Amino acid sequence: MQLKKTLAIAAASLMTVTMASAVQADGAALFKAKTCWSCHGKDAKTPILPIYPRLAGQNETYLLNQMKDIKSGARSNGQTAAMKGVMGLVSEAEMAEIAKWLSSLK
């Protein structure tokens, strides 16, 4: 009985670590996987339309707050309607990783 309990705890711990690692995925990979690049450019500097923002080098907190606001609907002006559907597929932890990566670009 004790062995089963110990194994269950170990399995749960491993699952938590694995999930945390997945969430902490590379921001560049998330930018690609979540299709951000299709509008904002593969380098985050060359959006497909001039009305879309260049994201590279922006402030990390600003980027994260914009993504959160678009996802929640707090920001619903401009081109946010196009982004709202995409943001529904992005967790807050993934947003943070994307924002961190984007802010590191020059």
Tab-separated table of N, CA and C in Angstrom:
chain	number	residue	atom	x	y	z
A	1	MET	N	0.819	-1.191	0.000
A	1	MET	CA	0.000	0.000	0.000
A	1	MET	C	0.869	1.263	0.000
A	2	GLN	N	1.891	1.270	0.859
A	2	GLN	CA	2.791	2.420	0.930
A	2	GLN	C	3.549	2.600	-0.383
A	3	LEU	N	3.948	1.494	-1.016
A	3	LEU	CA	4.665	1.568	-2.284
A	3	LEU	C	3.776	2.187	-3.359
A	4	LYS	N	2.504	1.799	-3.399
A	4	LYS	CA	1.573	2.374	-4.376
A	4	LYS	C	1.437	3.879	-4.174
A	5	LYS	N	1.334	4.281	-2.919
A	5	LYS	CA	1.203	5.700	-2.601
A	5	LYS	C	2.460	6.463	-3.013
A	6	THR	N	3.623	5.899	-2.730
A	6	THR	CA	4.889	6.522	-3.100
A	6	THR	C	5.016	6.632	-4.611
A	7	LEU	N	4.644	5.569	-5.332
A	7	LEU	CA	4.689	5.599	-6.791
A	7	LEU	C	3.725	6.627	-7.364
A	8	ALA	N	2.549	6.732	-6.778
A	8	ALA	CA	1.566	7.707	-7.240
A	8	ALA	C	2.088	9.130	-7.046
A	9	ILE	N	2.708	9.385	-5.907
A	9	ILE	CA	3.274	10.707	-5.632
A	9	ILE	C	4.408	11.003	-6.605
A	10	ALA	N	5.261	10.031	-6.842
A	10	ALA	CA	6.377	10.208	-7.778
A	10	ALA	C	5.853	10.483	-9.184
A	11	ALA	N	4.846	9.744	-9.603
A	11	ALA	CA	4.268	9.939	-10.937
A	11	ALA	C	3.648	11.325	-11.057
A	12	ALA	N	2.945	11.752	-10.028
A	12	ALA	CA	2.337	13.085	-10.035
A	12	ALA	C	3.401	14.168	-10.090
A	13	SER	N	4.488	13.986	-9.354
A	13	SER	CA	5.582	14.959	-9.364
A	13	SER	C	6.229	15.032	-10.735
A	14	LEU	N	6.452	13.879	-11.341
A	14	LEU	CA	7.047	13.831	-12.675
A	14	LEU	C	6.138	14.506	-13.689
A	15	MET	N	4.853	14.264	-13.580
A	15	MET	CA	3.895	14.875	-14.493
A	15	MET	C	3.899	16.393	-14.335
A	16	THR	N	3.975	16.878	-13.113
A	16	THR	CA	4.013	18.312	-12.856
A	16	THR	C	5.263	18.937	-13.455
A	17	VAL	N	6.405	18.295	-13.264
A	17	VAL	CA	7.663	18.795	-13.830
A	17	VAL	C	7.592	18.789	-15.351
A	18	THR	N	7.064	17.721	-15.936
A	18	THR	CA	6.949	17.628	-17.389
A	18	THR	C	6.036	18.715	-17.926
A	19	MET	N	4.909	18.941	-17.280
A	19	MET	CA	3.988	19.974	-17.725
A	19	MET	C	4.612	21.352	-17.588
A	20	ALA	N	5.331	21.587	-16.520
A	20	ALA	CA	5.989	22.876	-16.331
A	20	ALA	C	7.035	23.103	-17.408
A	21	SER	N	7.763	22.062	-17.781
A	21	SER	CA	8.763	22.182	-18.838
A	21	SER	C	8.112	22.500	-20.165
A	22	ALA	N	6.985	21.883	-20.433
A	22	ALA	CA	6.276	22.135	-21.690
A	22	ALA	C	5.793	23.578	-21.751
A	23	VAL	N	5.312	24.094	-20.633
A	23	VAL	CA	4.827	25.466	-20.593
A	23	VAL	C	5.980	26.440	-20.778
A	24	GLN	N	7.144	26.096	-20.264
A	24	GLN	CA	8.297	26.967	-20.378
A	24	GLN	C	9.030	26.761	-21.700
A	25	ALA	N	8.283	26.396	-22.718
A	25	ALA	CA	8.877	26.174	-24.037
A	25	ALA	C	9.498	27.462	-24.546
A	26	ASP	N	10.384	27.313	-25.470
A	26	ASP	CA	11.069	28.431	-26.076
A	26	ASP	C	10.069	29.398	-26.713
A	27	GLY	N	10.204	30.668	-26.408
A	27	GLY	CA	9.305	31.691	-26.953
A	27	GLY	C	9.288	31.732	-28.463
A	28	ALA	N	10.439	31.511	-29.085
A	28	ALA	CA	10.503	31.513	-30.555
A	28	ALA	C	9.681	30.369	-31.128
A	29	ALA	N	9.762	29.208	-30.504
A	29	ALA	CA	8.992	28.050	-30.972
A	29	ALA	C	7.498	28.300	-30.784
A	30	LEU	N	7.123	28.920	-29.684
A	30	LEU	CA	5.716	29.240	-29.444
A	30	LEU	C	5.219	30.280	-30.442
A	31	PHE	N	6.032	31.267	-30.743
A	31	PHE	CA	5.680	32.301	-31.719
A	31	PHE	C	5.336	31.648	-33.052
A	32	LYS	N	6.080	30.627	-33.396
A	32	LYS	CA	5.826	29.898	-34.636
A	32	LYS	C	4.617	28.967	-34.490
A	33	ALA	N	4.587	28.186	-33.432
A	33	ALA	CA	3.529	27.196	-33.242
A	33	ALA	C	2.149	27.830	-33.095
A	34	LYS	N	2.085	28.979	-32.484
A	34	LYS	CA	0.800	29.654	-32.272
A	34	LYS	C	0.440	30.557	-33.446
A	35	THR	N	1.198	30.496	-34.508
A	35	THR	CA	0.984	31.211	-35.781
A	35	THR	C	1.126	32.727	-35.695
A	36	CYS	N	1.775	33.235	-34.668
A	36	CYS	CA	1.985	34.677	-34.537
A	36	CYS	C	2.747	35.230	-35.750
A	37	TRP	N	3.691	34.442	-36.212
A	37	TRP	CA	4.556	34.858	-37.311
A	37	TRP	C	3.783	35.101	-38.606
A	38	SER	N	2.641	34.455	-38.776
A	38	SER	CA	1.928	34.576	-40.048
A	38	SER	C	1.426	35.996	-40.294
A	39	CYS	N	1.216	36.776	-39.259
A	39	CYS	CA	0.833	38.181	-39.425
A	39	CYS	C	1.964	39.142	-39.073
A	40	HIS	N	2.737	38.794	-38.041
A	40	HIS	CA	3.763	39.710	-37.543
A	40	HIS	C	5.138	39.481	-38.162
A	41	GLY	N	5.272	38.482	-39.033
A	41	GLY	CA	6.539	38.194	-39.693
A	41	GLY	C	7.378	37.209	-38.911
A	42	LYS	N	8.117	36.383	-39.616
A	42	LYS	CA	8.947	35.365	-38.960
A	42	LYS	C	9.967	35.979	-38.017
A	43	ASP	N	10.400	37.188	-38.334
A	43	ASP	CA	11.381	37.869	-37.483
A	43	ASP	C	10.716	38.828	-36.489
A	44	ALA	N	9.388	38.882	-36.500
A	44	ALA	CA	8.590	39.780	-35.656
A	44	ALA	C	8.848	41.250	-35.970
A	45	LYS	N	9.480	41.493	-37.134
A	45	LYS	CA	9.790	42.862	-37.564
A	45	LYS	C	9.129	43.216	-38.885
A	46	THR	N	8.600	42.220	-39.578
A	46	THR	CA	8.053	42.451	-40.917
A	46	THR	C	6.616	41.937	-41.013
A	47	PRO	N	5.669	42.683	-40.426
A	47	PRO	CA	4.277	42.251	-40.485
A	47	PRO	C	3.769	42.241	-41.929
A	48	ILE	N	2.737	41.438	-42.171
A	48	ILE	CA	2.229	41.306	-43.542
A	48	ILE	C	1.478	42.550	-44.000
A	49	LEU	N	0.982	43.336	-43.077
A	49	LEU	CA	0.317	44.599	-43.395
A	49	LEU	C	0.931	45.706	-42.551
A	50	PRO	N	1.025	46.896	-43.102
A	50	PRO	CA	1.638	47.994	-42.334
A	50	PRO	C	0.853	48.376	-41.086
A	51	ILE	N	-0.403	47.985	-41.000
A	51	ILE	CA	-1.192	48.325	-39.807
A	51	ILE	C	-0.942	47.369	-38.646
A	52	TYR	N	-0.268	46.244	-38.895
A	52	TYR	CA	0.076	45.309	-37.828
A	52	TYR	C	1.368	45.763	-37.170
A	53	PRO	N	1.461	45.641	-35.858
A	53	PRO	CA	2.663	46.130	-35.170
A	53	PRO	C	3.889	45.242	-35.364
A	54	ARG	N	5.027	45.911	-35.319
A	54	ARG	CA	6.307	45.201	-35.240
A	54	ARG	C	6.503	44.893	-33.767
A	55	LEU	N	6.703	43.631	-33.467
A	55	LEU	CA	6.746	43.200	-32.073
A	55	LEU	C	8.155	43.077	-31.512
A	56	ALA	N	9.124	42.868	-32.362
A	56	ALA	CA	10.505	42.670	-31.907
A	56	ALA	C	10.988	43.876	-31.109
A	57	GLY	N	11.541	43.596	-29.934
A	57	GLY	CA	12.132	44.635	-29.112
A	57	GLY	C	11.161	45.421	-28.251
A	58	GLN	N	9.878	45.107	-28.327
A	58	GLN	CA	8.907	45.793	-27.482
A	58	GLN	C	9.118	45.397	-26.019
A	59	ASN	N	8.615	46.190	-25.131
A	59	ASN	CA	8.706	45.933	-23.695
A	59	ASN	C	7.944	44.660	-23.343
A	60	GLU	N	8.576	43.785	-22.575
A	60	GLU	CA	8.000	42.483	-22.223
A	60	GLU	C	6.651	42.611	-21.504
A	61	THR	N	6.573	43.497	-20.523
A	61	THR	CA	5.332	43.676	-19.766
A	61	THR	C	4.228	44.215	-20.661
A	62	TYR	N	4.571	45.161	-21.512
A	62	TYR	CA	3.598	45.720	-22.459
A	62	TYR	C	3.044	44.619	-23.362
A	63	LEU	N	3.921	43.809	-23.933
A	63	LEU	CA	3.485	42.732	-24.821
A	63	LEU	C	2.557	41.759	-24.098
A	64	LEU	N	2.950	41.351	-22.913
A	64	LEU	CA	2.144	40.408	-22.151
A	64	LEU	C	0.774	40.999	-21.838
A	65	ASN	N	0.748	42.247	-21.410
A	65	ASN	CA	-0.529	42.888	-21.087
A	65	ASN	C	-1.421	43.020	-22.313
A	66	GLN	N	-0.840	43.321	-23.459
A	66	GLN	CA	-1.634	43.427	-24.690
A	66	GLN	C	-2.254	42.076	-25.040
A	67	MET	N	-1.471	41.009	-24.939
A	67	MET	CA	-1.995	39.679	-25.252
A	67	MET	C	-3.116	39.295	-24.285
A	68	LYS	N	-2.915	39.554	-22.999
A	68	LYS	CA	-3.938	39.240	-21.998
A	68	LYS	C	-5.224	40.022	-22.272
A	69	ASP	N	-5.063	41.315	-22.574
A	69	ASP	CA	-6.234	42.167	-22.822
A	69	ASP	C	-6.985	41.747	-24.075
A	70	ILE	N	-6.265	41.343	-25.092
A	70	ILE	CA	-6.931	40.872	-26.309
A	70	ILE	C	-7.681	39.582	-26.018
A	71	LYS	N	-7.044	38.678	-25.301
A	71	LYS	CA	-7.689	37.397	-24.986
A	71	LYS	C	-8.946	37.604	-24.137
A	72	SER	N	-8.879	38.492	-23.161
A	72	SER	CA	-10.009	38.700	-22.253
A	72	SER	C	-11.109	39.561	-22.869
A	73	GLY	N	-10.759	40.306	-23.915
A	73	GLY	CA	-11.724	41.217	-24.520
A	73	GLY	C	-11.627	42.624	-23.973
A	74	ALA	N	-10.731	42.855	-22.995
A	74	ALA	CA	-10.542	44.199	-22.442
A	74	ALA	C	-10.065	45.163	-23.525
A	75	ARG	N	-9.333	44.646	-24.479
A	75	ARG	CA	-8.919	45.447	-25.629
A	75	ARG	C	-9.616	44.854	-26.852
A	76	SER	N	-10.452	45.659	-27.479
A	76	SER	CA	-11.189	45.155	-28.636
A	76	SER	C	-11.237	46.177	-29.759
A	77	ASN	N	-10.194	46.969	-29.869
A	77	ASN	CA	-10.132	47.965	-30.927
A	77	ASN	C	-9.148	47.543	-32.010
A	78	GLY	N	-9.097	48.284	-33.073
A	78	GLY	CA	-8.132	48.025	-34.136
A	78	GLY	C	-8.248	46.624	-34.704
A	79	GLN	N	-7.135	45.965	-34.813
A	79	GLN	CA	-7.079	44.643	-35.420
A	79	GLN	C	-7.215	43.505	-34.408
A	80	THR	N	-7.658	43.801	-33.217
A	80	THR	CA	-7.711	42.776	-32.181
A	80	THR	C	-8.699	41.663	-32.496
A	81	ALA	N	-9.702	41.932	-33.314
A	81	ALA	CA	-10.672	40.882	-33.669
A	81	ALA	C	-9.971	39.723	-34.357
A	82	ALA	N	-9.003	40.040	-35.193
A	82	ALA	CA	-8.248	38.991	-35.888
A	82	ALA	C	-7.420	38.172	-34.911
A	83	MET	N	-6.939	38.800	-33.865
A	83	MET	CA	-6.072	38.113	-32.911
A	83	MET	C	-6.821	37.367	-31.822
A	84	LYS	N	-8.042	37.764	-31.546
A	84	LYS	CA	-8.793	37.174	-30.433
A	84	LYS	C	-8.902	35.660	-30.559
A	85	GLY	N	-9.196	35.151	-31.750
A	85	GLY	CA	-9.308	33.707	-31.947
A	85	GLY	C	-8.000	32.985	-31.689
A	86	VAL	N	-6.924	33.570	-32.142
A	86	VAL	CA	-5.605	32.969	-31.937
A	86	VAL	C	-5.263	32.955	-30.454
A	87	MET	N	-5.550	34.047	-29.760
A	87	MET	CA	-5.194	34.143	-28.341
A	87	MET	C	-5.959	33.139	-27.496
A	88	GLY	N	-7.086	32.681	-27.981
A	88	GLY	CA	-7.827	31.651	-27.264
A	88	GLY	C	-7.058	30.346	-27.160
A	89	LEU	N	-6.063	30.170	-28.016
A	89	LEU	CA	-5.252	28.958	-28.042
A	89	LEU	C	-3.931	29.102	-27.283
A	90	VAL	N	-3.724	30.272	-26.683
A	90	VAL	CA	-2.451	30.565	-26.018
A	90	VAL	C	-2.693	30.749	-24.522
A	91	SER	N	-1.987	29.962	-23.716
A	91	SER	CA	-2.118	30.103	-22.259
A	91	SER	C	-1.347	31.331	-21.785
A	92	GLU	N	-1.628	31.751	-20.572
A	92	GLU	CA	-0.924	32.906	-20.020
A	92	GLU	C	0.571	32.621	-19.869
A	93	ALA	N	0.921	31.408	-19.495
A	93	ALA	CA	2.340	31.043	-19.379
A	93	ALA	C	3.012	31.108	-20.749
A	94	GLU	N	2.317	30.665	-21.782
A	94	GLU	CA	2.871	30.740	-23.141
A	94	GLU	C	2.990	32.190	-23.589
A	95	MET	N	2.010	33.013	-23.246
A	95	MET	CA	2.086	34.446	-23.558
A	95	MET	C	3.342	35.050	-22.940
A	96	ALA	N	3.607	34.684	-21.702
A	96	ALA	CA	4.776	35.220	-21.004
A	96	ALA	C	6.065	34.814	-21.708
A	97	GLU	N	6.138	33.576	-22.176
A	97	GLU	CA	7.328	33.119	-22.892
A	97	GLU	C	7.491	33.843	-24.221
A	98	ILE	N	6.399	34.031	-24.921
A	98	ILE	CA	6.442	34.750	-26.212
A	98	ILE	C	6.876	36.189	-25.966
A	99	ALA	N	6.283	36.834	-24.972
A	99	ALA	CA	6.632	38.228	-24.657
A	99	ALA	C	8.106	38.365	-24.285
A	100	LYS	N	8.589	37.415	-23.505
A	100	LYS	CA	9.999	37.429	-23.092
A	100	LYS	C	10.911	37.329	-24.321
A	101	TRP	N	10.580	36.401	-25.222
A	101	TRP	CA	11.393	36.233	-26.417
A	101	TRP	C	11.336	37.468	-27.307
A	102	LEU	N	10.137	37.981	-27.552
A	102	LEU	CA	9.986	39.155	-28.411
A	102	LEU	C	10.768	40.344	-27.861
A	103	SER	N	10.726	40.535	-26.564
A	103	SER	CA	11.423	41.677	-25.959
A	103	SER	C	12.943	41.540	-26.071
A	104	SER	N	13.426	40.327	-26.252
A	104	SER	CA	14.875	40.110	-26.355
A	104	SER	C	15.409	40.398	-27.751
A	105	LEU	N	14.516	40.548	-28.720
A	105	LEU	CA	14.935	40.799	-30.100
A	105	LEU	C	15.312	42.269	-30.283
A	106	LYS	N	16.211	42.499	-31.203
A	106	LYS	CA	16.626	43.888	-31.489
A	106	LYS	C	15.870	44.423	-32.664
